[in-house]
């Protein structure tokens, strides 16, 4: 188990654009394993490498017991629009309503450098957009007109799923 410390929104590394991975080596594999361990420990449904202080284009998502490892991910297609609740492990204890594309297709590489595509709607679409934002130095609070739109977890209206409140 490799549980790393999750940085909070005030840390500068969360605001930097991360670097493309070019070596698919043991240290990348260790990073991916640690991201999954750290995400599960939190617990959350997604985690980007810069959230643990590593400025590389690497993120993980776990939904419905399926782990998706994303290396150098990029959105290649979006459609629709949906407003829903969203949280982030780097902004613990809060959620807000954020508008996102309803469906996305993302191109990425796996831990060995092999290219693949992942298509998602609903929470997977939201998690993919949220993680790629992290890798570009963006946080969901950037979409809010005011930080007063943040709602404390537990005080949000019904309809927000537990896993969304947990953080992406
Ligand atoms: Ni996040």
CSV table of N, CA, C and O in Angstrom, one decimal, residues 85 93-97 140 147-157:
chain,number,residue,atom,x,y,z
A,85,UNK,N,-24.1,17.9,-9.0
A,85,UNK,CA,-23.2,18.1,-7.8
A,85,UNK,C,-21.8,17.5,-8.1
A,85,UNK,O,-21.7,16.5,-8.7
A,93,UNK,N,-14.9,18.4,2.1
A,93,UNK,CA,-16.0,18.8,2.9
A,93,UNK,C,-17.0,19.7,2.2
A,93,UNK,O,-18.0,20.1,2.8
A,94,UNK,N,-16.8,19.9,0.9
A,94,UNK,CA,-17.7,20.8,0.2
A,94,UNK,C,-18.1,20.2,-1.2
A,94,UNK,O,-17.4,19.3,-1.7
A,95,UNK,N,-19.2,20.6,-1.7
A,95,UNK,CA,-19.7,20.3,-3.0
A,95,UNK,C,-20.3,21.5,-3.6
A,95,UNK,O,-20.6,22.5,-2.9
A,96,UNK,N,-20.5,21.5,-4.9
A,96,UNK,CA,-21.2,22.6,-5.6
A,96,UNK,C,-21.8,22.0,-6.9
A,96,UNK,O,-21.3,21.0,-7.4
A,97,UNK,N,-22.7,22.8,-7.4
A,97,UNK,CA,-23.3,22.4,-8.7
A,97,UNK,C,-22.4,22.9,-9.8
A,97,UNK,O,-22.1,24.1,-9.8
A,140,UNK,N,-12.8,22.6,-10.0
A,140,UNK,CA,-14.2,22.9,-10.3
A,140,UNK,C,-14.6,24.2,-9.7
A,140,UNK,O,-15.6,24.8,-10.3
A,147,UNK,N,-17.6,31.7,-4.4
A,147,UNK,CA,-17.3,30.6,-3.5
A,147,UNK,C,-18.5,30.3,-2.6
A,147,UNK,O,-18.6,29.3,-1.9
A,148,UNK,N,-19.4,31.3,-2.6
A,148,UNK,CA,-20.6,31.1,-1.7
A,148,UNK,C,-21.5,30.0,-2.3
A,148,UNK,O,-22.4,29.6,-1.6
A,149,UNK,N,-21.2,29.6,-3.5
A,149,UNK,CA,-22.0,28.5,-4.1
A,149,UNK,C,-21.6,27.1,-3.5
A,149,UNK,O,-22.2,26.1,-3.7
A,150,UNK,N,-20.4,27.1,-2.8
A,150,UNK,CA,-20.0,25.9,-2.2
A,150,UNK,C,-21.0,25.5,-1.0
A,150,UNK,O,-21.4,26.4,-0.3
A,151,UNK,N,-21.3,24.3,-1.0
A,151,UNK,CA,-22.2,23.8,0.1
A,151,UNK,C,-21.5,22.7,0.9
A,151,UNK,O,-20.8,21.9,0.3
A,152,UNK,N,-21.6,22.8,2.2
A,152,UNK,CA,-21.0,21.8,3.0
A,152,UNK,C,-21.6,20.4,2.8
A,152,UNK,O,-22.8,20.3,2.7
A,153,UNK,N,-20.7,19.4,2.7
A,153,UNK,CA,-21.2,18.0,2.6
A,153,UNK,C,-22.1,17.7,3.8
A,153,UNK,O,-21.7,18.0,4.9
A,154,UNK,N,-23.3,17.1,3.5
A,154,UNK,CA,-24.2,16.9,4.6
A,154,UNK,C,-25.3,17.9,4.7
A,154,UNK,O,-26.4,17.6,5.2
A,155,UNK,N,-25.0,19.1,4.1
A,155,UNK,CA,-26.0,20.1,4.1
A,155,UNK,C,-26.6,20.3,2.7
A,155,UNK,O,-27.4,21.2,2.5
A,156,UNK,N,-26.1,19.6,1.8
A,156,UNK,CA,-26.6,19.7,0.4
A,156,UNK,C,-28.0,19.2,0.3
A,156,UNK,O,-28.4,18.3,1.0
A,157,UNK,N,-28.7,19.7,-0.7
A,157,UNK,CA,-30.1,19.1,-0.9
A,157,UNK,C,-30.0,17.7,-1.3
A,157,UNK,O,-29.0,17.2,-1.8
